[in-house]
PDB file of C-alpha atoms and ligand atoms in Angstrom:
ATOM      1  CA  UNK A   1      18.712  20.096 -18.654  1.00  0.00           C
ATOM      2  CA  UNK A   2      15.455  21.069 -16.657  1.00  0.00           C
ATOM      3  CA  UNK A   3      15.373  22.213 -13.563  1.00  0.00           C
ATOM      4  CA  UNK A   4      13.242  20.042 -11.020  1.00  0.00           C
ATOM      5  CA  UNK A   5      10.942  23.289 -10.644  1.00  0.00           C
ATOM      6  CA  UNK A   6      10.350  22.933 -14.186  1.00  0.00           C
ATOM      7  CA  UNK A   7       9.831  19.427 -14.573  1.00  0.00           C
ATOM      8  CA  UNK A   8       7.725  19.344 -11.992  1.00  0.00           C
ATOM      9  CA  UNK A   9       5.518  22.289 -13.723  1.00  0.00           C
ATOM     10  CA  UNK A  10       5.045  20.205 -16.844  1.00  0.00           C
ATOM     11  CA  UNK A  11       4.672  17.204 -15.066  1.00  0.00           C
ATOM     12  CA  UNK A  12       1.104  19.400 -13.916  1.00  0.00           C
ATOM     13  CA  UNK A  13       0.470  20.333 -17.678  1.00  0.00           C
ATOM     14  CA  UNK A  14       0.697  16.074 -18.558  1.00  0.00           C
ATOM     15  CA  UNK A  15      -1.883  15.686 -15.273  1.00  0.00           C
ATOM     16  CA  UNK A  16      -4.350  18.435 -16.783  1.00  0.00           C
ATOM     17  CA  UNK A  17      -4.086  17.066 -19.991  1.00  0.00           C
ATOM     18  CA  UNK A  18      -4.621  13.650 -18.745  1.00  0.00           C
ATOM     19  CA  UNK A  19      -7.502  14.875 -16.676  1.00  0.00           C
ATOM     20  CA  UNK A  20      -9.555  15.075 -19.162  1.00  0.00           C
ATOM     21  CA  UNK A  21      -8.615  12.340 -21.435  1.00  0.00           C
ATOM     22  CA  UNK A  22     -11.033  10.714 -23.461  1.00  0.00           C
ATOM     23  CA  UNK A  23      -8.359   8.330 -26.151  1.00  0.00           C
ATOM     24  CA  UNK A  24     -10.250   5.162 -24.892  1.00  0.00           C
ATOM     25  CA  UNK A  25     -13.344   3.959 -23.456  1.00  0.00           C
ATOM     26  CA  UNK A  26     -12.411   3.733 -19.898  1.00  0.00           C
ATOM     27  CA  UNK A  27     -12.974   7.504 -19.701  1.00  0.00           C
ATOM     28  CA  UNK A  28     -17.038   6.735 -19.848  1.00  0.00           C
ATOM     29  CA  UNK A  29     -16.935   4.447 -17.182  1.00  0.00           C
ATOM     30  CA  UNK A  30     -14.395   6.125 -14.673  1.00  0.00           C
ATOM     31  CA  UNK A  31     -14.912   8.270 -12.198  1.00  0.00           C
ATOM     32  CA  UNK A  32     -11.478  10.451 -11.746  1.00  0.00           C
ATOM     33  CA  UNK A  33      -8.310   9.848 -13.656  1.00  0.00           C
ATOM     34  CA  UNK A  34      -5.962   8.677 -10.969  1.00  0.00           C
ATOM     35  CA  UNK A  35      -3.016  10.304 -12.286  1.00  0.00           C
ATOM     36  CA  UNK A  36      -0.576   9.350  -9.843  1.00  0.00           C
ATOM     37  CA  UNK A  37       0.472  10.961  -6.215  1.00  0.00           C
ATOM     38  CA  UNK A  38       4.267  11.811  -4.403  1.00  0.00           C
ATOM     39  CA  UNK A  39       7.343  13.690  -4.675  1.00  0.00           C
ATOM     40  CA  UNK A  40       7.460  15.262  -8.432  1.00  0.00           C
ATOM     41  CA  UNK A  41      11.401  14.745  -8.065  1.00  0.00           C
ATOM     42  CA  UNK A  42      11.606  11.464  -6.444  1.00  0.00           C
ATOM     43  CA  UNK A  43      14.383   8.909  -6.849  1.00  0.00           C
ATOM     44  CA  UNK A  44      11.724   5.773  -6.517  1.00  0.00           C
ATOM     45  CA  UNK A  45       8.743   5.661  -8.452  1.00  0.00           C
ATOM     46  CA  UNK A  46       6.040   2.686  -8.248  1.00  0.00           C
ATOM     47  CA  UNK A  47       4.109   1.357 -11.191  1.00  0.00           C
ATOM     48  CA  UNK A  48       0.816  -0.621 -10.235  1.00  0.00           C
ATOM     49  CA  UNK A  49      -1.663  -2.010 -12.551  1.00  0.00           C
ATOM     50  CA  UNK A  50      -4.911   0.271 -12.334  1.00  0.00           C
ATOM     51  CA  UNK A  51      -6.899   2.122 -10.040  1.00  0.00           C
ATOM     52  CA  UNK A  52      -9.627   0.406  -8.249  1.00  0.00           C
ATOM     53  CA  UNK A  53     -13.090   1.349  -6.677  1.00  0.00           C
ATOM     54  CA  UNK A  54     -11.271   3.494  -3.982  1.00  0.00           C
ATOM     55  CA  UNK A  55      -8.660   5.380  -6.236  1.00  0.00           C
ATOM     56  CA  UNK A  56     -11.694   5.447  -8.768  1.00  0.00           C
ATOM     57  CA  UNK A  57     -13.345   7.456  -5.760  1.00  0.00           C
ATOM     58  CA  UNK A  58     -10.485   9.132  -4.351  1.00  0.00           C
ATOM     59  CA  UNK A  59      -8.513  10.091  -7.426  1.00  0.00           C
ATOM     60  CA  UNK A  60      -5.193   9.121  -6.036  1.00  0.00           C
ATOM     61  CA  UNK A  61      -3.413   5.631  -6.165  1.00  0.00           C
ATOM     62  CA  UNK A  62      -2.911   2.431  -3.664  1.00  0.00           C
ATOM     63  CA  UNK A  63      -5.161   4.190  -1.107  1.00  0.00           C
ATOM     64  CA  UNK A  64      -7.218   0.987  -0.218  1.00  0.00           C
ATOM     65  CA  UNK A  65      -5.763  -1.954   1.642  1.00  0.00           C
ATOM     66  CA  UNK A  66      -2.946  -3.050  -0.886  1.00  0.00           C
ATOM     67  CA  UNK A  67      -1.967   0.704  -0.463  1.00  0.00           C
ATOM     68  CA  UNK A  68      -1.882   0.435   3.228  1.00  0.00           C
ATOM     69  CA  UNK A  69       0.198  -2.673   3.278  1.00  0.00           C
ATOM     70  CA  UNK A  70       2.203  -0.737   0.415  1.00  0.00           C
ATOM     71  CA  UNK A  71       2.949   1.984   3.320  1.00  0.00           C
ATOM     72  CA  UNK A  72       4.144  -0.289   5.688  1.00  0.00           C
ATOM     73  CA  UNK A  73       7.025  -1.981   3.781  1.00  0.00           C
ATOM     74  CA  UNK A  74       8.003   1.340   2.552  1.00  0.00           C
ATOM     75  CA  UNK A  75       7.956   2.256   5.944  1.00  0.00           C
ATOM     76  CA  UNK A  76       9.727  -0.796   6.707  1.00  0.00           C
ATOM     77  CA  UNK A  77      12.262   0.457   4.934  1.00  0.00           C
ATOM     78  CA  UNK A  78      12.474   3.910   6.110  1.00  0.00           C
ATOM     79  CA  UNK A  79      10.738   5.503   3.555  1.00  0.00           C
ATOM     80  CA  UNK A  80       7.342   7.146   2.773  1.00  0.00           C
ATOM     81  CA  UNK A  81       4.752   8.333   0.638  1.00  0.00           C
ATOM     82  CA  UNK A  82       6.321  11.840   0.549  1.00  0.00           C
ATOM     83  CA  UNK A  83       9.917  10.248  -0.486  1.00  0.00           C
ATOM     84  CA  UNK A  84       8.777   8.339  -3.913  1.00  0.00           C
ATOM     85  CA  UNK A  85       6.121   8.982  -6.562  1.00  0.00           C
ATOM     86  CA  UNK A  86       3.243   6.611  -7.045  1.00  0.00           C
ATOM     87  CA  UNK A  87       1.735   5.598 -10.470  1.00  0.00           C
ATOM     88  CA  UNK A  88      -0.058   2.993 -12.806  1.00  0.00           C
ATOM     89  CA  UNK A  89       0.198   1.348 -16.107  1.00  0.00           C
ATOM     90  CA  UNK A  90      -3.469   2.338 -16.290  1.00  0.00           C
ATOM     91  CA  UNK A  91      -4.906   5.554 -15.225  1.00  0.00           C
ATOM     92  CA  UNK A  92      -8.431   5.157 -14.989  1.00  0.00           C
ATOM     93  CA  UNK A  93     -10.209   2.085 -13.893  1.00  0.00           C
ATOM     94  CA  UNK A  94     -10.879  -1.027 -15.524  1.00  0.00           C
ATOM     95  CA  UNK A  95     -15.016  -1.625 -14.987  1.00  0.00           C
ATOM     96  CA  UNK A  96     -15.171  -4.632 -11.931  1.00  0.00           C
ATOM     97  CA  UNK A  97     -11.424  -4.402 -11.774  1.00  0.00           C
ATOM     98  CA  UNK A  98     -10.900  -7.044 -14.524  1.00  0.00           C
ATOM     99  CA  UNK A  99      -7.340  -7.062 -16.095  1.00  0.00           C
ATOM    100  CA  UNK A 100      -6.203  -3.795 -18.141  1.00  0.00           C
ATOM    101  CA  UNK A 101      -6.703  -5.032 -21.720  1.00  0.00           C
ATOM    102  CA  UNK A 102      -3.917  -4.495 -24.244  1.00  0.00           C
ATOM    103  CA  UNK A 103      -4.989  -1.717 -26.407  1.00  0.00           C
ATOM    104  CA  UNK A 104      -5.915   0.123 -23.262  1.00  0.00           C
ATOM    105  CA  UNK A 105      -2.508  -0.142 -22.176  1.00  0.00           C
ATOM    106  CA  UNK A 106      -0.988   0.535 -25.364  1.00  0.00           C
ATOM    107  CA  UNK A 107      -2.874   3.909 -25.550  1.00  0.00           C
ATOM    108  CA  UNK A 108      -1.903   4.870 -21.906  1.00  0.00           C
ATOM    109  CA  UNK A 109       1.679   4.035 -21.989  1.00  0.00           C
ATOM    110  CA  UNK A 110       2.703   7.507 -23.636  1.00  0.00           C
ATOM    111  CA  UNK A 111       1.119   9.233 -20.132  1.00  0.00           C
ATOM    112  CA  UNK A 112       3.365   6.921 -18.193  1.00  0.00           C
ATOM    113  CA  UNK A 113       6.670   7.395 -20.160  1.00  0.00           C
ATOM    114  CA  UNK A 114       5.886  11.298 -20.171  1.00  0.00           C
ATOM    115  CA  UNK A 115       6.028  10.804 -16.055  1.00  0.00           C
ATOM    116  CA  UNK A 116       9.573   8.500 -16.247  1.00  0.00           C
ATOM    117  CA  UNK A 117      10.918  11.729 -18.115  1.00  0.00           C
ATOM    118  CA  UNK A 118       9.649  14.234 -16.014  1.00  0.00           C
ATOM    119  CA  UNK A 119      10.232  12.630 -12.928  1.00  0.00           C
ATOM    120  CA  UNK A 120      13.759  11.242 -13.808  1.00  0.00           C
ATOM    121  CA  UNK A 121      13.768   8.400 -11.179  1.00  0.00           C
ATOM    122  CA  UNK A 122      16.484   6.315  -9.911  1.00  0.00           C
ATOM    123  CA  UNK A 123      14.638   3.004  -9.732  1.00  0.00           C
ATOM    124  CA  UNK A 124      11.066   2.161 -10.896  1.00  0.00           C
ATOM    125  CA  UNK A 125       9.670  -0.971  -8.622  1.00  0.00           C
ATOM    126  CA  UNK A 126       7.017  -2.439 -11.040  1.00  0.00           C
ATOM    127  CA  UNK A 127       4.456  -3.881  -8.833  1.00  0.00           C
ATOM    128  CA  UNK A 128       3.318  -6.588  -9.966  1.00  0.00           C
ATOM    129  CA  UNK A 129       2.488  -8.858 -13.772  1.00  0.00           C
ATOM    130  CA  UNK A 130       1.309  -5.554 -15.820  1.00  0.00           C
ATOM    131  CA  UNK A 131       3.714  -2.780 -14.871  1.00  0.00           C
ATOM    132  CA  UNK A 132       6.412  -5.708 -15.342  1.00  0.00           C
ATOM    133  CA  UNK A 133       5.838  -6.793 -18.366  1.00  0.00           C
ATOM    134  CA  UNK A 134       5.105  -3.381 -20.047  1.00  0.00           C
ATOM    135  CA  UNK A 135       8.386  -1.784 -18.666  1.00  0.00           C
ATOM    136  CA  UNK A 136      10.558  -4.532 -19.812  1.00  0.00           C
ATOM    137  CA  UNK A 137       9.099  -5.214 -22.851  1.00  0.00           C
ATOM    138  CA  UNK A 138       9.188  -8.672 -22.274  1.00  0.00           C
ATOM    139  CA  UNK A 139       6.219 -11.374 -21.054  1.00  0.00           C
ATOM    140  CA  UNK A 140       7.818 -13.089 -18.777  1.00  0.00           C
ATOM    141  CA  UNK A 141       6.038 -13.262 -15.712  1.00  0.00           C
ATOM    142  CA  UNK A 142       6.560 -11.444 -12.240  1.00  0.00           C
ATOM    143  CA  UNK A 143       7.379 -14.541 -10.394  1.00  0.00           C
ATOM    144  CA  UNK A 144      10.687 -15.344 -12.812  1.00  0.00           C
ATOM    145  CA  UNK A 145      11.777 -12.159 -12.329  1.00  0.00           C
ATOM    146  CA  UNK A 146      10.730 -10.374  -8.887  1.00  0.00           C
ATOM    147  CA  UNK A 147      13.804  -9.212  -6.709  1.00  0.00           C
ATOM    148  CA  UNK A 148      16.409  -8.673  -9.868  1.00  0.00           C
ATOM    149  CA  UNK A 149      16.930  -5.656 -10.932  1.00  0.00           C
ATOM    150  CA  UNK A 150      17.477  -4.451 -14.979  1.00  0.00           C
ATOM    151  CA  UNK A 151      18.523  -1.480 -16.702  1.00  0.00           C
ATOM    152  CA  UNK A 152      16.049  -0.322 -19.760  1.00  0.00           C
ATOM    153  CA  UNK A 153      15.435   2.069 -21.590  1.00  0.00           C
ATOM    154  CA  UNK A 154      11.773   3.741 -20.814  1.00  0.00           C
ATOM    155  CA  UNK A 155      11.120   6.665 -23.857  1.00  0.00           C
ATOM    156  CA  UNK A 156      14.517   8.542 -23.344  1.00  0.00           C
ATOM    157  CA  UNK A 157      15.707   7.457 -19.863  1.00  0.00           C
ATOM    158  CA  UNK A 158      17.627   4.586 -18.595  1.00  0.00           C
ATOM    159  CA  UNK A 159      16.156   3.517 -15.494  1.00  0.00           C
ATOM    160  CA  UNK A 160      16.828   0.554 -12.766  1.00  0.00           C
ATOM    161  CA  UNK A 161      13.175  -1.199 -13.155  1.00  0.00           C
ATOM    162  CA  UNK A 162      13.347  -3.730 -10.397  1.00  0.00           C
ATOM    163  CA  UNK A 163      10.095  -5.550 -10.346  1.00  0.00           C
ATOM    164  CA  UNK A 164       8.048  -6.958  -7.283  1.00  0.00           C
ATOM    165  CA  UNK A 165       4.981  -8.966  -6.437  1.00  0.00           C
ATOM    166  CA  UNK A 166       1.853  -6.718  -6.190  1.00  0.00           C
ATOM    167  CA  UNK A 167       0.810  -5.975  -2.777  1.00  0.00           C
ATOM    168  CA  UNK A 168      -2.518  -7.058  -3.019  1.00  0.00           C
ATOM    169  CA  UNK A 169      -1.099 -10.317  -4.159  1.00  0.00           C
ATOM    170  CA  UNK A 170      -0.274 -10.597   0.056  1.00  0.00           C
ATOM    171  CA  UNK A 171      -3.609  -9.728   0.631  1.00  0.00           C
ATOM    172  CA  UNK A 172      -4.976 -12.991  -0.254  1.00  0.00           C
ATOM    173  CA  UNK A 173      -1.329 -15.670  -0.160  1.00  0.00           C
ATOM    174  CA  UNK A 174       0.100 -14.382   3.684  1.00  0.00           C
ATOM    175  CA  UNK A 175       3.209 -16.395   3.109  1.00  0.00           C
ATOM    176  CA  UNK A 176       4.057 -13.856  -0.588  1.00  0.00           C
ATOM    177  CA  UNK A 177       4.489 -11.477   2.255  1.00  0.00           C
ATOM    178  CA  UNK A 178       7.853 -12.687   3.358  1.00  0.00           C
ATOM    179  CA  UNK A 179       8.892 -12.765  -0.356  1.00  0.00           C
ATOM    180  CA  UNK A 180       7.438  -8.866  -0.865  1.00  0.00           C
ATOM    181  CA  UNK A 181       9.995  -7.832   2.403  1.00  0.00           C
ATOM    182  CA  UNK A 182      13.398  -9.370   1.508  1.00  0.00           C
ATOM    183  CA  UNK A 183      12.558  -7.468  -2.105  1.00  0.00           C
ATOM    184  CA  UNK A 184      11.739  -4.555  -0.556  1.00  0.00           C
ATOM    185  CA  UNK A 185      14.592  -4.966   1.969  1.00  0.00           C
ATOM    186  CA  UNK A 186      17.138  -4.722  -1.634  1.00  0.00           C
ATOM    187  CA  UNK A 187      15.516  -1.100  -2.458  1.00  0.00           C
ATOM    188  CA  UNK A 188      18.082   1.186   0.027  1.00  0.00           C
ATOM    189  CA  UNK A 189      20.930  -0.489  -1.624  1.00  0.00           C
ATOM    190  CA  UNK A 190      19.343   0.342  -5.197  1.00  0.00           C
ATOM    191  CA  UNK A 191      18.636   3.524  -4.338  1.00  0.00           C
ATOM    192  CA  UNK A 192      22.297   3.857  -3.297  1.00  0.00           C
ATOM    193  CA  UNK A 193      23.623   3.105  -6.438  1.00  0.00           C
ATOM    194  CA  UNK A 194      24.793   5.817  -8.713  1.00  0.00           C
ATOM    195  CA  UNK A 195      22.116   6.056 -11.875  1.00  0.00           C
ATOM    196  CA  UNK A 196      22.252   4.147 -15.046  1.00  0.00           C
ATOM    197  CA  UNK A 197      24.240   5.983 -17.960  1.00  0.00           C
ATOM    198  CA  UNK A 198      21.766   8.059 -19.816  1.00  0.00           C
ATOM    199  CA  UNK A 199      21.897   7.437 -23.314  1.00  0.00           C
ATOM    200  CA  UNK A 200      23.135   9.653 -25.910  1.00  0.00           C
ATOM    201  CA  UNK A 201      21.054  12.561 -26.318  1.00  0.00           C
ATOM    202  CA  UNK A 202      20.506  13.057 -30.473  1.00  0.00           C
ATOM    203  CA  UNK A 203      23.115  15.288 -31.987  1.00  0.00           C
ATOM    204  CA  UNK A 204      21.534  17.384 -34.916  1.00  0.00           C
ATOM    205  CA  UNK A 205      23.841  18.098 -37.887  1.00  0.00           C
ATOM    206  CA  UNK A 206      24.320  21.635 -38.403  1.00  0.00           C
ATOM    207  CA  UNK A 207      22.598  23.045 -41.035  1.00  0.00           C
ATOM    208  CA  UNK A 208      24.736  25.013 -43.743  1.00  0.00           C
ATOM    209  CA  UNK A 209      23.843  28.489 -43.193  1.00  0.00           C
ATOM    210  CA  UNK A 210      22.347  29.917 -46.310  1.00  0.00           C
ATOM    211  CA  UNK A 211      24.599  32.027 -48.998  1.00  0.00           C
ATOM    212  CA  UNK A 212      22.598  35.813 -49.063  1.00  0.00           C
ATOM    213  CA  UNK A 213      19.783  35.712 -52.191  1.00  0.00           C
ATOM    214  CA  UNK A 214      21.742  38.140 -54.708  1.00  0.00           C
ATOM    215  CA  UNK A 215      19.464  41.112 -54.779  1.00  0.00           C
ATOM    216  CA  UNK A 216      17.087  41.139 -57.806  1.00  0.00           C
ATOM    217  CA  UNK A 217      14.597  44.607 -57.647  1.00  0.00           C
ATOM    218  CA  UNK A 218      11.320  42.262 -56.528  1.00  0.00           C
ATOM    219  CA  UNK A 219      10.018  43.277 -53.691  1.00  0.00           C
ATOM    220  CA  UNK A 220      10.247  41.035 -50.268  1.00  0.00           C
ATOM    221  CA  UNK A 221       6.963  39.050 -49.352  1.00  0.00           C
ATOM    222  CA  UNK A 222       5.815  40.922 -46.422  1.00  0.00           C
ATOM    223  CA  UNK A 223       4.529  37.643 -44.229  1.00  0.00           C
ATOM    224  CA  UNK A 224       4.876  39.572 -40.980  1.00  0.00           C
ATOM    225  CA  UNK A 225       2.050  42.095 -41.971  1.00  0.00           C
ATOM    226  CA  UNK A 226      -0.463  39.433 -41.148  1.00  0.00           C
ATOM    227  CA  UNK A 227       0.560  38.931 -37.588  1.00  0.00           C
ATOM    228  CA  UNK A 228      -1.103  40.443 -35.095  1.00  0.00           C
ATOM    229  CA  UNK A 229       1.215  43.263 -33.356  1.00  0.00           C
ATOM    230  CA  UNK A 230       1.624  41.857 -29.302  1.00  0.00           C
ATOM    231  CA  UNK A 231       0.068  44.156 -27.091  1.00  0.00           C
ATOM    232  CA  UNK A 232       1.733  43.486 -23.407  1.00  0.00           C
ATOM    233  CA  UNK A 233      -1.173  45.256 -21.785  1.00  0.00           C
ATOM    234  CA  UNK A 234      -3.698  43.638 -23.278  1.00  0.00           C
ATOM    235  CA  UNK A 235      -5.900  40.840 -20.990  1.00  0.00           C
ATOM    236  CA  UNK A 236      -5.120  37.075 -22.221  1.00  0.00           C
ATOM    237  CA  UNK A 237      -6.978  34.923 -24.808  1.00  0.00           C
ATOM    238  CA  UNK A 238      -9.955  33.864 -23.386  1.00  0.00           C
ATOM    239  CA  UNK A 239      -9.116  30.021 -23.619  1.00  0.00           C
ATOM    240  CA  UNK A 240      -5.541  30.464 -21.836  1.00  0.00           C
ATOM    241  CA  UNK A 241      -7.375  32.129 -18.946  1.00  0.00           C
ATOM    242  CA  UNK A 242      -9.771  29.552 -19.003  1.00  0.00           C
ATOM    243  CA  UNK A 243      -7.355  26.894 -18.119  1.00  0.00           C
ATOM    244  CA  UNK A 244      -8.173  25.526 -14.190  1.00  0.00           C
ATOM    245  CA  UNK A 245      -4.737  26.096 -12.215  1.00  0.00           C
ATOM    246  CA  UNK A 246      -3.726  23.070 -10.958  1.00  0.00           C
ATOM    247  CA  UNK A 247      -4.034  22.343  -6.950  1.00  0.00           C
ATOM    248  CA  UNK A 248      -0.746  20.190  -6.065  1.00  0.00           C
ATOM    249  CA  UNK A 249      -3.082  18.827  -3.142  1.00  0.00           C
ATOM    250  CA  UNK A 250      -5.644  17.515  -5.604  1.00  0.00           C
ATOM    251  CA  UNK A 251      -2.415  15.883  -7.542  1.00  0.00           C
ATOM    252  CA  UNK A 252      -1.069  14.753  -4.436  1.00  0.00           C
ATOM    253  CA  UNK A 253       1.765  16.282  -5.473  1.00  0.00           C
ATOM    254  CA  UNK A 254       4.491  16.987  -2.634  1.00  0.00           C
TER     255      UNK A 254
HETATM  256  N1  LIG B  12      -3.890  -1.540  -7.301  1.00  0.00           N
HETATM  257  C1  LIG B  12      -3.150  -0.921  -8.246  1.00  0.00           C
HETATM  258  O1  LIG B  12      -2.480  -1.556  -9.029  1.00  0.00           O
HETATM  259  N2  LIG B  12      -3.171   0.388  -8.283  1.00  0.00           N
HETATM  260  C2  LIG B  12      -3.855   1.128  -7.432  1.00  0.00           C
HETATM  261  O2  LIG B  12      -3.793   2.355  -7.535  1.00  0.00           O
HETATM  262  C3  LIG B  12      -4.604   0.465  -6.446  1.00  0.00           C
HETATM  263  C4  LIG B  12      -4.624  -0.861  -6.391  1.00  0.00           C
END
């Protein structure tokens, strides 16, 4: 068991390492790896599909107008940016916004599950076709499935995934709006819930500890003598100093 300190601590090392990341082609035509934004510890997390031109820009996720309609029915609902953590299936964005392609979400996914684990949320709204069908494993679409909640199993958590229309899918059909609310309007009740059962965590066998070697006169391989003694005063490796520390506010982390 970690405390939420330390998850949230590694959940920085995942961003830096994500930062950077260069496993598919995306990374030549993005401009910031939207990570993800919100409360490291949050009980409600939100998957979307992909950053856009404005997260591209801004580096942080749902910050143009599906974002800002995404605010108001959390607010709608008493909750805010602060309370939940933010994500997508995809963390950099797709060239034109077309659709994430499979591969690229294939080779993202790990980044995503690494987040479910350190974040340890309650409920995961999937907003949307992509985050849906990725987090349940399943292709059924959003609209045969929106507003009913499942329990799966995401790397090693169980998690409520309760999937909704994408916001920006109001945007451009007003009356999806109406439909986006009353699912919304379920979340306090989810969130009220106690979690899903964890599964088992593995149990190792013990190994046998090992009967003493009978002494024989050889001598003993001296392995240690080609470590380096640790000297506590002196300065650090050069590349572990190297290493940018992480602003939360550039994470959006709260
Ligand atoms: N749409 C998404 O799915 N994600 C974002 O971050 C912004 C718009």
């Amino acid at each position: 068991m970690s405390t939420a300190a330390e998850r949230r601590e590694r959940l920085k090392e995942v961003w830096r390492e994500a930062s950077t990341c260069t496993l598919c082609a995306l990374s030549e035509t993005r401009q910031t790896v939207v990570f993800g934004a919100g409360n490291a510890d949050a009980d409600l997390m939100f998957v979307g599909e992909a950053p856009g031109a404005n997260e591209d820009r801004g580096g942080l996720p749902f910050i143009g107008q599906a974002g800002r309609l995404l605010d108001k029915l959390l607010q709608e609902v008493g909750l805010e940016r602060a309370d939940v953590f933010i994500a997508n299936v995809l963390k950099c964005r797709p060239p034109g916004n077309r659709d994430p392609r499979p591969t690229e979400i294939a080779t993202c996914r790990d980044y995503l599950h690494r987040q479910v684990e350190l974040i340890e949320p309650k409920v995961i709204c999937t907003l949307g076709n992509f985050s849906t069908k990725l987090l349940r494993d399943d292709p059924t679409g959003i609209s045969r499935v929106h507003g009913q909640p499942e329990v799966h199993v995401l790397g090693r958590r169980a998690v409520r995934i309760f999937p909704i229309f994408h916001p920006a899918a109001a945007l451009y059909t007003p009356s999806m709006l109406d439909t986006l609310r009353a699912d919304f309007a379920q979340l306090p009740g989810l969130l009220a819930l106690d979690p899903p059962e964890q599964p088992a965590a593995e149990v190792f066998e013990p190994v046998p500890e090992a009967e003493p070697d009978e002494p024989d006169g050889a001598p003993e391989e001296v392995a240690s003598e080609e470590v380096a003694p640790v000297d506590p005063q002196a300065p650090e490796d050069a590349a572990a100093s190297e290493v940018a520390p992480v602003d939360d506010r550039q994470l959006g982390l709260f």
